[in-house]
PDB file of C-alpha atoms in Angstrom:
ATOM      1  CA  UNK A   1      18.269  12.038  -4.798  1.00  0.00           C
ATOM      2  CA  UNK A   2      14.610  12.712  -6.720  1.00  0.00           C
ATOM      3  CA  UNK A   3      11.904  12.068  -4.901  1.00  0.00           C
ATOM      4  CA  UNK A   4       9.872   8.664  -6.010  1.00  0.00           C
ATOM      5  CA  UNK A   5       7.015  10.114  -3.922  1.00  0.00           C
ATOM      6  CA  UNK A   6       5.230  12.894  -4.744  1.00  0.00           C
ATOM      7  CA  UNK A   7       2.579  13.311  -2.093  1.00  0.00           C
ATOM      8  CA  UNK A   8      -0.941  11.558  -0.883  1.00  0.00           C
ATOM      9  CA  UNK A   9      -3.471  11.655  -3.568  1.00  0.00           C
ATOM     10  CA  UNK A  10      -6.317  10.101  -1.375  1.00  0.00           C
ATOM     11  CA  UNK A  11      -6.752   8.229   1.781  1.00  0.00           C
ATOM     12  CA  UNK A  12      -9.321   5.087   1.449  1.00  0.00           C
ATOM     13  CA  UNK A  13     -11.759   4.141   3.564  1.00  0.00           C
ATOM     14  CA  UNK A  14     -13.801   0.272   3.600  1.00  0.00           C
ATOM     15  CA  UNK A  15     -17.628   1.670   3.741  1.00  0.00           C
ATOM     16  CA  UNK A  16     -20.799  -1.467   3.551  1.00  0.00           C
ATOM     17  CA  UNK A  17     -23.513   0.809   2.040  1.00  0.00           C
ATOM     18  CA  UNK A  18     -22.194   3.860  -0.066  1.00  0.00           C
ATOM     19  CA  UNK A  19     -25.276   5.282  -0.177  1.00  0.00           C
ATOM     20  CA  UNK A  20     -25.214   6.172   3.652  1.00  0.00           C
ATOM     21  CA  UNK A  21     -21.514   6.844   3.640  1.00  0.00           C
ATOM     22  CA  UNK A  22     -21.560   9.515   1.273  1.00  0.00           C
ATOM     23  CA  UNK A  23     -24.298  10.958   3.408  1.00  0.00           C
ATOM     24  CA  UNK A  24     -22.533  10.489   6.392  1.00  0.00           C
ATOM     25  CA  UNK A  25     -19.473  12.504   4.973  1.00  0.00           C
ATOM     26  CA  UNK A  26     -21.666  14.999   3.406  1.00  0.00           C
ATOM     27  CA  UNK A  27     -23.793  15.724   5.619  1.00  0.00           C
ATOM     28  CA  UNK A  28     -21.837  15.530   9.156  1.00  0.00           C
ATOM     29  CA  UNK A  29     -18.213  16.106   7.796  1.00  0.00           C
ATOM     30  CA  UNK A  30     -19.157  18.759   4.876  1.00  0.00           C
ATOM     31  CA  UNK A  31     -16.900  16.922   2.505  1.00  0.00           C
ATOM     32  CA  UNK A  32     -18.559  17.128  -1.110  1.00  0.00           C
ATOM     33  CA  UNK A  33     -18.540  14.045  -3.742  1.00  0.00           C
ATOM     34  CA  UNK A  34     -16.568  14.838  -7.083  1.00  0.00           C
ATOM     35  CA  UNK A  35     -16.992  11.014  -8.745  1.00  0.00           C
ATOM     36  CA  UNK A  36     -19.263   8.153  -7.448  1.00  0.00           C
ATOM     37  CA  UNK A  37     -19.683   4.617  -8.920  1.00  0.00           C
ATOM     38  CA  UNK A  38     -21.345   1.998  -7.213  1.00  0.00           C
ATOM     39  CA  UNK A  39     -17.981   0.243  -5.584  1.00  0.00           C
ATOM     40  CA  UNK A  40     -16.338   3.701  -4.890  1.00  0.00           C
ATOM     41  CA  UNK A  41     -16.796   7.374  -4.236  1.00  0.00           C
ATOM     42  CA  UNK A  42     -14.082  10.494  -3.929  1.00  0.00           C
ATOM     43  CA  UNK A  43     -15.112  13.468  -2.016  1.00  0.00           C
ATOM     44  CA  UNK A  44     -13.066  16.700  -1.980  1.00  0.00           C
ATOM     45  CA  UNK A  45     -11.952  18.580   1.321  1.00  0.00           C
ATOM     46  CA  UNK A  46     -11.004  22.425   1.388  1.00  0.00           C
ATOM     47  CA  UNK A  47      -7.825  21.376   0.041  1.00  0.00           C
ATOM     48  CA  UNK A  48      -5.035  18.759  -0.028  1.00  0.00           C
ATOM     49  CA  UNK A  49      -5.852  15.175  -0.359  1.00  0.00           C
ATOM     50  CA  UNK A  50      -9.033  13.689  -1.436  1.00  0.00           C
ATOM     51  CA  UNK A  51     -11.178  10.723   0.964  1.00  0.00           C
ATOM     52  CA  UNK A  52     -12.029   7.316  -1.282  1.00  0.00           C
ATOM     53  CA  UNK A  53     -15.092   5.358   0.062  1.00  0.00           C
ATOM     54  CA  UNK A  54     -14.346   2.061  -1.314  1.00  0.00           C
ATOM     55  CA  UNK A  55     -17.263  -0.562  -0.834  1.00  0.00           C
ATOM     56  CA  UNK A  56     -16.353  -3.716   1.273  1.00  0.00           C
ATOM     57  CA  UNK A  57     -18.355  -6.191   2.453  1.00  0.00           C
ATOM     58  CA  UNK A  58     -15.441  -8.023   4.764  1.00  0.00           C
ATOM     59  CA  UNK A  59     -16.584  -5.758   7.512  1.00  0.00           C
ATOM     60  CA  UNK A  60     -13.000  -4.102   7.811  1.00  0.00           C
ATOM     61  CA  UNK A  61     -12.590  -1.156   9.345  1.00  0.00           C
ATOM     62  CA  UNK A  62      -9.741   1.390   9.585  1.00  0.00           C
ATOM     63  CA  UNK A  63      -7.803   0.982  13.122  1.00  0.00           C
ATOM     64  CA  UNK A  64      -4.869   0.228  15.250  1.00  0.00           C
ATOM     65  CA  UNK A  65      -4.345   0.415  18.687  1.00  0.00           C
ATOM     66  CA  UNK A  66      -1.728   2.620  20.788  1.00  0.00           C
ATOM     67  CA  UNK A  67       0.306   0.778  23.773  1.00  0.00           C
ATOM     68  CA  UNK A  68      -2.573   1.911  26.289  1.00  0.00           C
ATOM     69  CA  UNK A  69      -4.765  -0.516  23.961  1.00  0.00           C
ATOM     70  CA  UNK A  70      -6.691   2.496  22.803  1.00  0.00           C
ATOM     71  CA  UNK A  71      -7.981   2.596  19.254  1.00  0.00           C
ATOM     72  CA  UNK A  72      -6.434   5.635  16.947  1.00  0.00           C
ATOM     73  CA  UNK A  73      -7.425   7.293  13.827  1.00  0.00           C
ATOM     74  CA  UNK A  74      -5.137   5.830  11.011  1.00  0.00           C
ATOM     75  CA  UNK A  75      -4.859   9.728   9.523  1.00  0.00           C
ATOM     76  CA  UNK A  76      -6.018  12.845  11.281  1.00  0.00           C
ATOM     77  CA  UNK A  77      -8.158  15.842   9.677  1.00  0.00           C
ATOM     78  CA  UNK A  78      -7.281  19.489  10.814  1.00  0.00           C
ATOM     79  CA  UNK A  79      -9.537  22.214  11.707  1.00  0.00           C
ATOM     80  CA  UNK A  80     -10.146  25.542  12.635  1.00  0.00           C
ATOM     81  CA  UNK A  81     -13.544  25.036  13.856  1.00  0.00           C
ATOM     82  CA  UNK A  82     -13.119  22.156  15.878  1.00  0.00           C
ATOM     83  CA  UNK A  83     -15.804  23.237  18.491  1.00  0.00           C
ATOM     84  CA  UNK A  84     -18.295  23.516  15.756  1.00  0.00           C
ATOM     85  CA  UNK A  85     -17.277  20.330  14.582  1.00  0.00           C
ATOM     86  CA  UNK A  86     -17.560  18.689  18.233  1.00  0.00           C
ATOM     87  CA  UNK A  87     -21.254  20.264  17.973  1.00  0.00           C
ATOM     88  CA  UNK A  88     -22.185  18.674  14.920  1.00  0.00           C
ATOM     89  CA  UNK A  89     -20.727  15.447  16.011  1.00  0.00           C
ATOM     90  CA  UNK A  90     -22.733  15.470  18.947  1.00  0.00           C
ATOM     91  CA  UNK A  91     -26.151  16.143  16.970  1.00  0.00           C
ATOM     92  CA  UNK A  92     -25.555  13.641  14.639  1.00  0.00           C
ATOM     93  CA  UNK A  93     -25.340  10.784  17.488  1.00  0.00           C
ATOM     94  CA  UNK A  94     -21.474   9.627  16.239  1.00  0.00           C
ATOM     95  CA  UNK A  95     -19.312   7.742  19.098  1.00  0.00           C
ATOM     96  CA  UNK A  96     -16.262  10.608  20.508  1.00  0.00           C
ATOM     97  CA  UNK A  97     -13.836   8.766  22.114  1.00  0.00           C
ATOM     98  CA  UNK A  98     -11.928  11.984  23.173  1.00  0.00           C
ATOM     99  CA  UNK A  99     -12.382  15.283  23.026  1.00  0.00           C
ATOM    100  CA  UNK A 100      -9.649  17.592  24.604  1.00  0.00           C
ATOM    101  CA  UNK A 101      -6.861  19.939  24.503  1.00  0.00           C
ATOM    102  CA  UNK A 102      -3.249  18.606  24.129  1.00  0.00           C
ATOM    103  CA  UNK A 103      -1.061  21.640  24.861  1.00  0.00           C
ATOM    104  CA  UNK A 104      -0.322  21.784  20.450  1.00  0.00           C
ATOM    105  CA  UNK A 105      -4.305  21.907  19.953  1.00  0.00           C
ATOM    106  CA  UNK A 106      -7.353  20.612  20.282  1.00  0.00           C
ATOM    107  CA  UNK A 107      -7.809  16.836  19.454  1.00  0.00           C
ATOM    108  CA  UNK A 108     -10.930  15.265  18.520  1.00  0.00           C
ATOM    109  CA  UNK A 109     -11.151  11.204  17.870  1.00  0.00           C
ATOM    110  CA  UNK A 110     -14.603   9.815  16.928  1.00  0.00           C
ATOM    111  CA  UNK A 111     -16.125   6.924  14.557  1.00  0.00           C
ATOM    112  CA  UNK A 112     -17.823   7.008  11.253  1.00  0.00           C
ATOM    113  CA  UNK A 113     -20.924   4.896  11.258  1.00  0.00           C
ATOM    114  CA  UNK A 114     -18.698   2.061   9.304  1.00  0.00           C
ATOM    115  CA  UNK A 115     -16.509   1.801  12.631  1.00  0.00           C
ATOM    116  CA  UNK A 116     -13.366   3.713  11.203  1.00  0.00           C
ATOM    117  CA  UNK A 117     -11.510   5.289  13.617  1.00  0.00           C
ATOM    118  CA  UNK A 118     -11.137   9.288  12.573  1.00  0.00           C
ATOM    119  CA  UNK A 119      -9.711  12.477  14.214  1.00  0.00           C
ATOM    120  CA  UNK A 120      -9.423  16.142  13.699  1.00  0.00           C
ATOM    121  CA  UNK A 121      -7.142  18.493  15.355  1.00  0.00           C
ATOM    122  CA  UNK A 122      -7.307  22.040  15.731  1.00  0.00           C
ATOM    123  CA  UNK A 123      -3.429  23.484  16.450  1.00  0.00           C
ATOM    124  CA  UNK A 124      -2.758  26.309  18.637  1.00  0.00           C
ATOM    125  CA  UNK A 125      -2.481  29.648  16.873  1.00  0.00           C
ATOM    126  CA  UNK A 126       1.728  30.534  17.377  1.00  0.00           C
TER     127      UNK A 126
END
């Protein structure tokens, strides 16, 4: 059967002042803006998929909640720096809700300043 689906272009996130948020992910994340408008923004990573900033004003948020009733990261960054990136987080004031190693890798779960739930993991080397 041929696939319908090819891949993920771009993952979206609801943002209520673009301005900041493409600081935010510039600045703290290292992710750098390609095309900006005023109701939406893409910004490249190394490689792979690229992050949307879409301007709401609902104030919706990106999040679900496990069966222990903790939040979770609707899609999960990787690393290989993820100690560096713990760092920065940390400088930059932004909300880790965990920080520790899983047995696969390091996992990292924090919030942009919009309230959307993000993580990064850093696997083990095989």
């Amino acid at each position: 059967m041929e696939r319908l689906i090819q891949n993920v272009d771009h993952v979206q996130l609801p943002v209520n002042d673009m301005n900041k948020a493409i600081s935010w992910y510039s600045e703290v994340l290292g992710l750098e803006p390609f095309t900006v408008y005023p109701h939406a923004a893409w910004l490249k990573f190394g490689s792979g998929p690229v992050l949307m900033l879409h301007y709401s004003t609902k104030n919706e948020k990106t999040s679900w909640f496990a069966e222990d009733g903790l939040p979770m990261p609707s899609f999960m960054f990787i690393t290989r720096k993820i100690s560096l990136l713990h760092s920065i987080l940390q400088n930059h004031n932004v909300h880790i809700r965990q920080y520790e190693d899983h047995g696969f890798g390091w996992v990292i779960k924090f919030v942009d300043p919009f309230g959307n739930e993000l993580g990064a993991y850093e696997p083990k080397e095989a």
